[in-house]
PDB file of C-alpha atoms in Angstrom:
ATOM      1  CA  UNK A   1      11.818 -11.260   0.207  1.00  0.00           C
ATOM      2  CA  UNK A   2      11.609 -14.878  -0.972  1.00  0.00           C
ATOM      3  CA  UNK A   3       9.979 -17.537   1.186  1.00  0.00           C
ATOM      4  CA  UNK A   4      13.013 -19.797   0.791  1.00  0.00           C
ATOM      5  CA  UNK A   5      15.155 -17.178   2.521  1.00  0.00           C
ATOM      6  CA  UNK A   6      12.980 -17.109   5.639  1.00  0.00           C
ATOM      7  CA  UNK A   7      12.058 -20.772   5.995  1.00  0.00           C
ATOM      8  CA  UNK A   8      13.781 -21.019   9.379  1.00  0.00           C
ATOM      9  CA  UNK A   9      11.939 -17.949  10.641  1.00  0.00           C
ATOM     10  CA  UNK A  10       8.622 -19.478   9.513  1.00  0.00           C
ATOM     11  CA  UNK A  11       9.294 -22.684  11.424  1.00  0.00           C
ATOM     12  CA  UNK A  12      10.426 -20.825  14.547  1.00  0.00           C
ATOM     13  CA  UNK A  13       7.390 -18.533  14.536  1.00  0.00           C
ATOM     14  CA  UNK A  14       4.993 -21.426  14.035  1.00  0.00           C
ATOM     15  CA  UNK A  15       6.518 -23.375  16.927  1.00  0.00           C
ATOM     16  CA  UNK A  16       6.265 -20.367  19.249  1.00  0.00           C
ATOM     17  CA  UNK A  17       2.672 -19.808  18.163  1.00  0.00           C
ATOM     18  CA  UNK A  18       1.682 -23.409  18.808  1.00  0.00           C
ATOM     19  CA  UNK A  19       3.442 -23.463  22.179  1.00  0.00           C
ATOM     20  CA  UNK A  20       1.561 -20.330  23.159  1.00  0.00           C
ATOM     21  CA  UNK A  21      -1.821 -21.827  22.238  1.00  0.00           C
ATOM     22  CA  UNK A  22      -1.493 -25.545  22.944  1.00  0.00           C
ATOM     23  CA  UNK A  23       1.040 -25.558  25.760  1.00  0.00           C
ATOM     24  CA  UNK A  24       0.850 -28.923  27.520  1.00  0.00           C
ATOM     25  CA  UNK A  25      -1.941 -30.205  25.281  1.00  0.00           C
ATOM     26  CA  UNK A  26      -5.310 -29.408  23.710  1.00  0.00           C
ATOM     27  CA  UNK A  27      -7.770 -30.591  26.359  1.00  0.00           C
ATOM     28  CA  UNK A  28     -10.878 -30.125  24.230  1.00  0.00           C
ATOM     29  CA  UNK A  29      -9.481 -31.921  21.172  1.00  0.00           C
ATOM     30  CA  UNK A  30      -8.843 -34.865  23.477  1.00  0.00           C
ATOM     31  CA  UNK A  31     -12.602 -35.454  23.515  1.00  0.00           C
ATOM     32  CA  UNK A  32     -12.396 -36.544  19.852  1.00  0.00           C
ATOM     33  CA  UNK A  33     -11.462 -40.181  19.092  1.00  0.00           C
ATOM     34  CA  UNK A  34      -7.767 -40.430  18.270  1.00  0.00           C
ATOM     35  CA  UNK A  35      -8.406 -42.159  14.928  1.00  0.00           C
ATOM     36  CA  UNK A  36     -11.170 -39.772  13.777  1.00  0.00           C
ATOM     37  CA  UNK A  37     -10.690 -38.115  10.390  1.00  0.00           C
ATOM     38  CA  UNK A  38     -12.156 -34.802   9.261  1.00  0.00           C
ATOM     39  CA  UNK A  39     -12.466 -32.421   6.360  1.00  0.00           C
ATOM     40  CA  UNK A  40     -12.588 -28.643   6.608  1.00  0.00           C
ATOM     41  CA  UNK A  41     -12.390 -25.528   4.487  1.00  0.00           C
ATOM     42  CA  UNK A  42     -11.233 -21.989   5.121  1.00  0.00           C
ATOM     43  CA  UNK A  43     -13.654 -19.256   4.078  1.00  0.00           C
ATOM     44  CA  UNK A  44     -12.959 -15.581   3.478  1.00  0.00           C
ATOM     45  CA  UNK A  45     -15.570 -13.192   4.897  1.00  0.00           C
ATOM     46  CA  UNK A  46     -14.450  -9.976   3.190  1.00  0.00           C
ATOM     47  CA  UNK A  47     -12.544  -8.658   0.183  1.00  0.00           C
ATOM     48  CA  UNK A  48      -8.825  -9.066   0.770  1.00  0.00           C
ATOM     49  CA  UNK A  49      -5.414  -9.969  -0.607  1.00  0.00           C
ATOM     50  CA  UNK A  50      -4.408 -13.465   0.463  1.00  0.00           C
ATOM     51  CA  UNK A  51      -1.052 -13.853   2.182  1.00  0.00           C
ATOM     52  CA  UNK A  52       0.540 -16.348   4.553  1.00  0.00           C
ATOM     53  CA  UNK A  53       0.000 -19.758   3.007  1.00  0.00           C
ATOM     54  CA  UNK A  54       3.468 -20.969   4.031  1.00  0.00           C
ATOM     55  CA  UNK A  55       2.795 -20.110   7.694  1.00  0.00           C
ATOM     56  CA  UNK A  56      -0.645 -21.740   7.587  1.00  0.00           C
ATOM     57  CA  UNK A  57       0.797 -24.907   6.017  1.00  0.00           C
ATOM     58  CA  UNK A  58       3.650 -25.010   8.531  1.00  0.00           C
ATOM     59  CA  UNK A  59       1.217 -25.080  11.463  1.00  0.00           C
ATOM     60  CA  UNK A  60      -0.414 -28.289  10.305  1.00  0.00           C
ATOM     61  CA  UNK A  61       2.838 -29.831   9.079  1.00  0.00           C
ATOM     62  CA  UNK A  62       4.213 -29.322  12.584  1.00  0.00           C
ATOM     63  CA  UNK A  63       1.168 -30.932  14.216  1.00  0.00           C
ATOM     64  CA  UNK A  64       0.643 -33.851  11.832  1.00  0.00           C
ATOM     65  CA  UNK A  65       2.252 -34.267   8.381  1.00  0.00           C
ATOM     66  CA  UNK A  66      -0.665 -36.475   7.318  1.00  0.00           C
ATOM     67  CA  UNK A  67      -2.875 -33.413   6.965  1.00  0.00           C
ATOM     68  CA  UNK A  68      -3.392 -32.476   3.324  1.00  0.00           C
ATOM     69  CA  UNK A  69      -4.107 -28.885   2.286  1.00  0.00           C
ATOM     70  CA  UNK A  70      -5.487 -28.050  -1.151  1.00  0.00           C
ATOM     71  CA  UNK A  71      -5.247 -24.327  -1.878  1.00  0.00           C
ATOM     72  CA  UNK A  72      -7.634 -22.614  -4.264  1.00  0.00           C
ATOM     73  CA  UNK A  73      -5.905 -19.212  -4.189  1.00  0.00           C
ATOM     74  CA  UNK A  74      -2.281 -18.062  -4.099  1.00  0.00           C
ATOM     75  CA  UNK A  75      -0.480 -15.419  -2.061  1.00  0.00           C
ATOM     76  CA  UNK A  76      -1.142 -12.083  -3.735  1.00  0.00           C
ATOM     77  CA  UNK A  77      -4.529 -13.088  -5.147  1.00  0.00           C
ATOM     78  CA  UNK A  78      -7.518 -10.838  -4.562  1.00  0.00           C
ATOM     79  CA  UNK A  79     -10.175 -12.889  -2.756  1.00  0.00           C
ATOM     80  CA  UNK A  80     -13.833 -12.166  -2.136  1.00  0.00           C
ATOM     81  CA  UNK A  81     -16.441 -12.711   0.604  1.00  0.00           C
ATOM     82  CA  UNK A  82     -17.663 -16.291   0.669  1.00  0.00           C
ATOM     83  CA  UNK A  83     -14.708 -17.617  -1.298  1.00  0.00           C
ATOM     84  CA  UNK A  84     -13.146 -20.910  -0.240  1.00  0.00           C
ATOM     85  CA  UNK A  85      -9.416 -20.388   0.175  1.00  0.00           C
ATOM     86  CA  UNK A  86      -8.397 -23.982   0.829  1.00  0.00           C
ATOM     87  CA  UNK A  87      -9.669 -27.410   1.831  1.00  0.00           C
ATOM     88  CA  UNK A  88      -8.051 -29.613   4.470  1.00  0.00           C
ATOM     89  CA  UNK A  89      -8.213 -33.361   5.100  1.00  0.00           C
ATOM     90  CA  UNK A  90      -6.657 -35.437   7.846  1.00  0.00           C
ATOM     91  CA  UNK A  91      -6.793 -36.479  11.494  1.00  0.00           C
ATOM     92  CA  UNK A  92      -9.436 -34.484  13.345  1.00  0.00           C
ATOM     93  CA  UNK A  93      -7.485 -33.747  16.532  1.00  0.00           C
ATOM     94  CA  UNK A  94      -4.568 -31.815  14.954  1.00  0.00           C
ATOM     95  CA  UNK A  95      -6.968 -30.066  12.581  1.00  0.00           C
ATOM     96  CA  UNK A  96      -8.857 -28.759  15.589  1.00  0.00           C
ATOM     97  CA  UNK A  97      -5.714 -27.936  17.574  1.00  0.00           C
ATOM     98  CA  UNK A  98      -4.090 -25.978  14.767  1.00  0.00           C
ATOM     99  CA  UNK A  99      -7.158 -24.063  13.612  1.00  0.00           C
ATOM    100  CA  UNK A 100      -6.710 -20.886  15.662  1.00  0.00           C
ATOM    101  CA  UNK A 101      -2.946 -20.579  15.268  1.00  0.00           C
ATOM    102  CA  UNK A 102      -3.106 -21.134  11.507  1.00  0.00           C
ATOM    103  CA  UNK A 103      -5.951 -18.661  11.039  1.00  0.00           C
ATOM    104  CA  UNK A 104      -4.286 -16.031  13.243  1.00  0.00           C
ATOM    105  CA  UNK A 105      -1.189 -16.052  11.050  1.00  0.00           C
ATOM    106  CA  UNK A 106      -3.112 -16.155   7.781  1.00  0.00           C
ATOM    107  CA  UNK A 107      -5.545 -13.371   8.683  1.00  0.00           C
ATOM    108  CA  UNK A 108      -2.818 -11.068  10.066  1.00  0.00           C
ATOM    109  CA  UNK A 109      -0.553 -11.438   7.039  1.00  0.00           C
ATOM    110  CA  UNK A 110      -3.511 -11.115   4.677  1.00  0.00           C
ATOM    111  CA  UNK A 111      -4.452  -7.921   6.497  1.00  0.00           C
ATOM    112  CA  UNK A 112      -0.945  -6.559   5.986  1.00  0.00           C
ATOM    113  CA  UNK A 113      -0.947  -7.475   2.298  1.00  0.00           C
ATOM    114  CA  UNK A 114      -4.422  -6.019   1.809  1.00  0.00           C
ATOM    115  CA  UNK A 115      -3.405  -2.662   3.274  1.00  0.00           C
ATOM    116  CA  UNK A 116      -0.179  -2.644   1.258  1.00  0.00           C
ATOM    117  CA  UNK A 117      -2.179  -3.259  -1.928  1.00  0.00           C
ATOM    118  CA  UNK A 118      -4.342  -0.212  -1.206  1.00  0.00           C
ATOM    119  CA  UNK A 119      -1.272   1.965  -0.802  1.00  0.00           C
ATOM    120  CA  UNK A 120       0.398   0.561  -3.902  1.00  0.00           C
ATOM    121  CA  UNK A 121      -2.669   1.035  -6.069  1.00  0.00           C
ATOM    122  CA  UNK A 122      -3.103   4.659  -4.966  1.00  0.00           C
ATOM    123  CA  UNK A 123       0.181   5.651  -6.689  1.00  0.00           C
ATOM    124  CA  UNK A 124       0.571   2.839  -9.228  1.00  0.00           C
ATOM    125  CA  UNK A 125       0.999   5.284 -12.132  1.00  0.00           C
ATOM    126  CA  UNK A 126       3.692   7.373 -10.404  1.00  0.00           C
ATOM    127  CA  UNK A 127       7.477   6.686 -10.192  1.00  0.00           C
ATOM    128  CA  UNK A 128       7.561   6.328  -6.404  1.00  0.00           C
ATOM    129  CA  UNK A 129       8.124   3.363  -4.096  1.00  0.00           C
ATOM    130  CA  UNK A 130       6.079   2.869  -0.943  1.00  0.00           C
ATOM    131  CA  UNK A 131       8.248   1.471   1.872  1.00  0.00           C
ATOM    132  CA  UNK A 132       7.480  -0.193   5.164  1.00  0.00           C
ATOM    133  CA  UNK A 133       9.422   0.523   8.383  1.00  0.00           C
ATOM    134  CA  UNK A 134      10.645  -1.368  11.456  1.00  0.00           C
ATOM    135  CA  UNK A 135       7.305  -0.676  13.184  1.00  0.00           C
ATOM    136  CA  UNK A 136       6.206  -4.288  12.859  1.00  0.00           C
ATOM    137  CA  UNK A 137       4.265  -6.465  15.286  1.00  0.00           C
ATOM    138  CA  UNK A 138       6.705  -8.100  17.739  1.00  0.00           C
ATOM    139  CA  UNK A 139       7.945 -11.438  16.428  1.00  0.00           C
ATOM    140  CA  UNK A 140       6.392 -10.930  12.979  1.00  0.00           C
ATOM    141  CA  UNK A 141       9.128  -8.835  11.313  1.00  0.00           C
ATOM    142  CA  UNK A 142      10.019 -11.227   8.477  1.00  0.00           C
ATOM    143  CA  UNK A 143       6.434 -12.353   7.989  1.00  0.00           C
ATOM    144  CA  UNK A 144       5.034  -8.828   7.697  1.00  0.00           C
ATOM    145  CA  UNK A 145       7.875  -7.699   5.447  1.00  0.00           C
ATOM    146  CA  UNK A 146       6.952 -10.578   3.133  1.00  0.00           C
ATOM    147  CA  UNK A 147       3.291  -9.554   3.284  1.00  0.00           C
ATOM    148  CA  UNK A 148       4.141  -5.954   2.376  1.00  0.00           C
ATOM    149  CA  UNK A 149       5.865  -7.157  -0.784  1.00  0.00           C
ATOM    150  CA  UNK A 150       2.993  -9.517  -1.538  1.00  0.00           C
ATOM    151  CA  UNK A 151       0.681  -6.510  -1.460  1.00  0.00           C
ATOM    152  CA  UNK A 152       2.842  -4.590  -3.936  1.00  0.00           C
ATOM    153  CA  UNK A 153       4.860  -2.259  -1.702  1.00  0.00           C
ATOM    154  CA  UNK A 154       8.551  -2.488  -0.826  1.00  0.00           C
ATOM    155  CA  UNK A 155      10.767  -3.156   2.163  1.00  0.00           C
ATOM    156  CA  UNK A 156      12.977  -0.628   3.917  1.00  0.00           C
ATOM    157  CA  UNK A 157      15.758  -2.193   5.997  1.00  0.00           C
ATOM    158  CA  UNK A 158      14.881  -5.395   7.820  1.00  0.00           C
ATOM    159  CA  UNK A 159      16.623  -4.310  10.997  1.00  0.00           C
ATOM    160  CA  UNK A 160      19.555  -2.393  12.387  1.00  0.00           C
ATOM    161  CA  UNK A 161      21.968  -4.814  10.732  1.00  0.00           C
ATOM    162  CA  UNK A 162      21.241  -4.273   7.032  1.00  0.00           C
ATOM    163  CA  UNK A 163      20.929  -0.516   6.619  1.00  0.00           C
ATOM    164  CA  UNK A 164      22.446   2.749   7.829  1.00  0.00           C
ATOM    165  CA  UNK A 165      19.892   5.349   8.885  1.00  0.00           C
ATOM    166  CA  UNK A 166      21.286   8.299  10.834  1.00  0.00           C
ATOM    167  CA  UNK A 167      18.549   9.831  12.985  1.00  0.00           C
ATOM    168  CA  UNK A 168      18.353  12.827  15.291  1.00  0.00           C
ATOM    169  CA  UNK A 169      19.892  11.080  18.294  1.00  0.00           C
ATOM    170  CA  UNK A 170      22.748   9.699  16.204  1.00  0.00           C
ATOM    171  CA  UNK A 171      23.476  13.237  14.978  1.00  0.00           C
ATOM    172  CA  UNK A 172      23.413  14.630  18.515  1.00  0.00           C
ATOM    173  CA  UNK A 173      25.761  11.885  19.717  1.00  0.00           C
ATOM    174  CA  UNK A 174      28.149  12.372  16.780  1.00  0.00           C
ATOM    175  CA  UNK A 175      28.142  16.178  17.029  1.00  0.00           C
ATOM    176  CA  UNK A 176      26.824  17.059  13.576  1.00  0.00           C
ATOM    177  CA  UNK A 177      25.363  15.645  10.400  1.00  0.00           C
ATOM    178  CA  UNK A 178      28.749  15.857   8.681  1.00  0.00           C
ATOM    179  CA  UNK A 179      30.473  14.026  11.532  1.00  0.00           C
ATOM    180  CA  UNK A 180      27.840  11.290  11.551  1.00  0.00           C
ATOM    181  CA  UNK A 181      28.064  10.763   7.788  1.00  0.00           C
ATOM    182  CA  UNK A 182      31.863  10.700   7.954  1.00  0.00           C
ATOM    183  CA  UNK A 183      31.726   8.093  10.721  1.00  0.00           C
ATOM    184  CA  UNK A 184      29.343   6.000   8.621  1.00  0.00           C
ATOM    185  CA  UNK A 185      31.755   6.139   5.682  1.00  0.00           C
ATOM    186  CA  UNK A 186      34.593   4.934   7.886  1.00  0.00           C
ATOM    187  CA  UNK A 187      32.666   1.722   8.537  1.00  0.00           C
ATOM    188  CA  UNK A 188      33.676   0.658   5.056  1.00  0.00           C
ATOM    189  CA  UNK A 189      30.192  -0.616   4.241  1.00  0.00           C
ATOM    190  CA  UNK A 190      28.873  -0.526   0.697  1.00  0.00           C
ATOM    191  CA  UNK A 191      25.369   0.227   2.021  1.00  0.00           C
ATOM    192  CA  UNK A 192      23.911   3.642   1.198  1.00  0.00           C
ATOM    193  CA  UNK A 193      24.039   6.198   4.004  1.00  0.00           C
ATOM    194  CA  UNK A 194      20.637   7.678   4.835  1.00  0.00           C
ATOM    195  CA  UNK A 195      20.157  10.755   7.015  1.00  0.00           C
ATOM    196  CA  UNK A 196      16.921  11.881   8.652  1.00  0.00           C
ATOM    197  CA  UNK A 197      16.455  15.651   8.361  1.00  0.00           C
ATOM    198  CA  UNK A 198      13.787  17.858   9.901  1.00  0.00           C
ATOM    199  CA  UNK A 199      14.107  21.047   7.849  1.00  0.00           C
ATOM    200  CA  UNK A 200      15.678  22.406   4.680  1.00  0.00           C
ATOM    201  CA  UNK A 201      18.830  23.606   6.452  1.00  0.00           C
ATOM    202  CA  UNK A 202      19.498  20.077   7.655  1.00  0.00           C
ATOM    203  CA  UNK A 203      18.753  18.810   4.151  1.00  0.00           C
ATOM    204  CA  UNK A 204      21.488  21.092   2.785  1.00  0.00           C
ATOM    205  CA  UNK A 205      23.909  19.862   5.449  1.00  0.00           C
ATOM    206  CA  UNK A 206      23.198  16.249   4.599  1.00  0.00           C
ATOM    207  CA  UNK A 207      23.610  16.848   0.886  1.00  0.00           C
ATOM    208  CA  UNK A 208      26.895  18.693   1.444  1.00  0.00           C
ATOM    209  CA  UNK A 209      28.066  15.791   3.644  1.00  0.00           C
ATOM    210  CA  UNK A 210      27.437  13.370   0.780  1.00  0.00           C
ATOM    211  CA  UNK A 211      24.444  11.446   2.105  1.00  0.00           C
ATOM    212  CA  UNK A 212      22.999   8.969  -0.373  1.00  0.00           C
ATOM    213  CA  UNK A 213      19.408   9.225   0.858  1.00  0.00           C
ATOM    214  CA  UNK A 214      17.583  11.958   2.767  1.00  0.00           C
ATOM    215  CA  UNK A 215      14.653  11.006   4.965  1.00  0.00           C
ATOM    216  CA  UNK A 216      12.436  14.098   4.994  1.00  0.00           C
ATOM    217  CA  UNK A 217      10.724  13.848   8.364  1.00  0.00           C
ATOM    218  CA  UNK A 218       7.251  15.413   8.584  1.00  0.00           C
ATOM    219  CA  UNK A 219       7.837  17.867   5.725  1.00  0.00           C
ATOM    220  CA  UNK A 220       4.656  19.488   4.454  1.00  0.00           C
ATOM    221  CA  UNK A 221       3.961  19.477   0.711  1.00  0.00           C
ATOM    222  CA  UNK A 222       5.578  22.838   0.015  1.00  0.00           C
ATOM    223  CA  UNK A 223       8.777  21.862   1.825  1.00  0.00           C
ATOM    224  CA  UNK A 224       8.832  18.513   0.046  1.00  0.00           C
ATOM    225  CA  UNK A 225       8.690  20.299  -3.299  1.00  0.00           C
ATOM    226  CA  UNK A 226      11.448  22.672  -2.194  1.00  0.00           C
ATOM    227  CA  UNK A 227      13.581  19.731  -1.036  1.00  0.00           C
ATOM    228  CA  UNK A 228      13.182  18.113  -4.464  1.00  0.00           C
ATOM    229  CA  UNK A 229      14.281  21.359  -6.126  1.00  0.00           C
ATOM    230  CA  UNK A 230      17.198  21.779  -3.735  1.00  0.00           C
ATOM    231  CA  UNK A 231      18.322  18.209  -4.184  1.00  0.00           C
ATOM    232  CA  UNK A 232      18.500  18.426  -7.980  1.00  0.00           C
ATOM    233  CA  UNK A 233      19.057  14.693  -8.269  1.00  0.00           C
ATOM    234  CA  UNK A 234      22.072  14.488  -5.947  1.00  0.00           C
ATOM    235  CA  UNK A 235      20.500  12.002  -3.517  1.00  0.00           C
ATOM    236  CA  UNK A 236      17.392   9.888  -3.234  1.00  0.00           C
ATOM    237  CA  UNK A 237      14.583  11.454  -1.216  1.00  0.00           C
ATOM    238  CA  UNK A 238      12.269   9.633   1.178  1.00  0.00           C
ATOM    239  CA  UNK A 239       9.199  11.306   2.647  1.00  0.00           C
ATOM    240  CA  UNK A 240       8.018  10.024   6.016  1.00  0.00           C
ATOM    241  CA  UNK A 241       5.742  11.045   8.872  1.00  0.00           C
ATOM    242  CA  UNK A 242       1.987  11.528   8.867  1.00  0.00           C
ATOM    243  CA  UNK A 243       1.484   9.487   5.702  1.00  0.00           C
ATOM    244  CA  UNK A 244      -2.065   8.247   5.111  1.00  0.00           C
ATOM    245  CA  UNK A 245      -4.029   6.890   2.190  1.00  0.00           C
ATOM    246  CA  UNK A 246      -5.689  10.287   1.919  1.00  0.00           C
ATOM    247  CA  UNK A 247      -2.483  12.302   1.456  1.00  0.00           C
ATOM    248  CA  UNK A 248      -0.315   9.613  -0.148  1.00  0.00           C
ATOM    249  CA  UNK A 249      -0.843  10.695  -3.742  1.00  0.00           C
ATOM    250  CA  UNK A 250      -0.202  14.378  -3.031  1.00  0.00           C
ATOM    251  CA  UNK A 251       3.086  13.444  -1.355  1.00  0.00           C
ATOM    252  CA  UNK A 252       4.068  11.245  -4.284  1.00  0.00           C
ATOM    253  CA  UNK A 253       3.346  14.044  -6.755  1.00  0.00           C
ATOM    254  CA  UNK A 254       6.014  16.262  -5.148  1.00  0.00           C
ATOM    255  CA  UNK A 255       8.671  14.141  -6.876  1.00  0.00           C
ATOM    256  CA  UNK A 256      10.177  12.212  -3.948  1.00  0.00           C
ATOM    257  CA  UNK A 257      11.622   8.786  -4.702  1.00  0.00           C
ATOM    258  CA  UNK A 258      10.250   6.929  -1.679  1.00  0.00           C
ATOM    259  CA  UNK A 259       7.438   7.274   0.843  1.00  0.00           C
ATOM    260  CA  UNK A 260       7.743   5.262   4.051  1.00  0.00           C
ATOM    261  CA  UNK A 261       4.966   4.584   6.520  1.00  0.00           C
ATOM    262  CA  UNK A 262       4.696   2.448   9.627  1.00  0.00           C
ATOM    263  CA  UNK A 263       0.957   2.151   9.028  1.00  0.00           C
ATOM    264  CA  UNK A 264       1.534  -0.754   6.637  1.00  0.00           C
ATOM    265  CA  UNK A 265       2.509  -3.016   9.520  1.00  0.00           C
ATOM    266  CA  UNK A 266       1.614  -1.453  12.865  1.00  0.00           C
ATOM    267  CA  UNK A 267      -1.950  -0.416  11.998  1.00  0.00           C
ATOM    268  CA  UNK A 268      -2.894  -3.697  10.361  1.00  0.00           C
ATOM    269  CA  UNK A 269      -6.403  -5.121  10.855  1.00  0.00           C
ATOM    270  CA  UNK A 270      -6.733  -8.886  10.534  1.00  0.00           C
ATOM    271  CA  UNK A 271      -8.943 -10.174   7.725  1.00  0.00           C
ATOM    272  CA  UNK A 272     -12.096 -12.048   8.763  1.00  0.00           C
ATOM    273  CA  UNK A 273     -11.487 -15.729   8.012  1.00  0.00           C
ATOM    274  CA  UNK A 274     -13.117 -18.875   9.367  1.00  0.00           C
ATOM    275  CA  UNK A 275     -12.574 -22.631   9.208  1.00  0.00           C
ATOM    276  CA  UNK A 276     -15.635 -24.794   8.798  1.00  0.00           C
ATOM    277  CA  UNK A 277     -15.603 -28.568   9.333  1.00  0.00           C
ATOM    278  CA  UNK A 278     -17.714 -30.748   7.041  1.00  0.00           C
TER     279      UNK A 278
END
């Protein structure tokens, strides 16, 4: 996901974030003389993968375009404790008002990218793609999807509008896997049709129905290997459910094409960052 494609989402998120924090005005910043200037720097307190510069920049651009930001690391860079990430110069009031909002976005997206990097590195030598899910923090869908890619993993569908994933309730409503797949084909979309299956019998049904991708839900390792054998290259296979860093490599070694996990976005821990004024 390119930043240019989500510029509007960045601006909208930043405005909501500032409204949430500043509301009718920053009372404490009002203690500082209006014409006061300041310099500051952002420090990293732990090892991480940097992500979210565009969101950080947008906060201060929204508050006062006179603020200058000089970055010393790029999105995707590995950063270390004590490292200066950027330096800022400009009017003191908006620097103070934007500090928390800018850091919140930067540390959350850096946390997402850092976790994604750990997952990607665990299976870097294997022909498997690690995917995120729709289990993102509310309001941060596009931002976290960008962070996942920055960390080296890949995006599943963005939402319900850009992918077809037939799950258990869809199958129950349609009557069968075959009926659900047939209905999906009648939509006339060129998107691949993915079907969630819970056992090998359902996997056979989905393959016979012509599904393009099978989501193997909570299959243990032996059933994953059997699903790969049964599939024989007819469809792409995605393992999901109970995925952790500890079992990731064993799942990848079964031969599945994709592994998806909501942990990349929903279990994120913000990176420890701070802004220090000179």
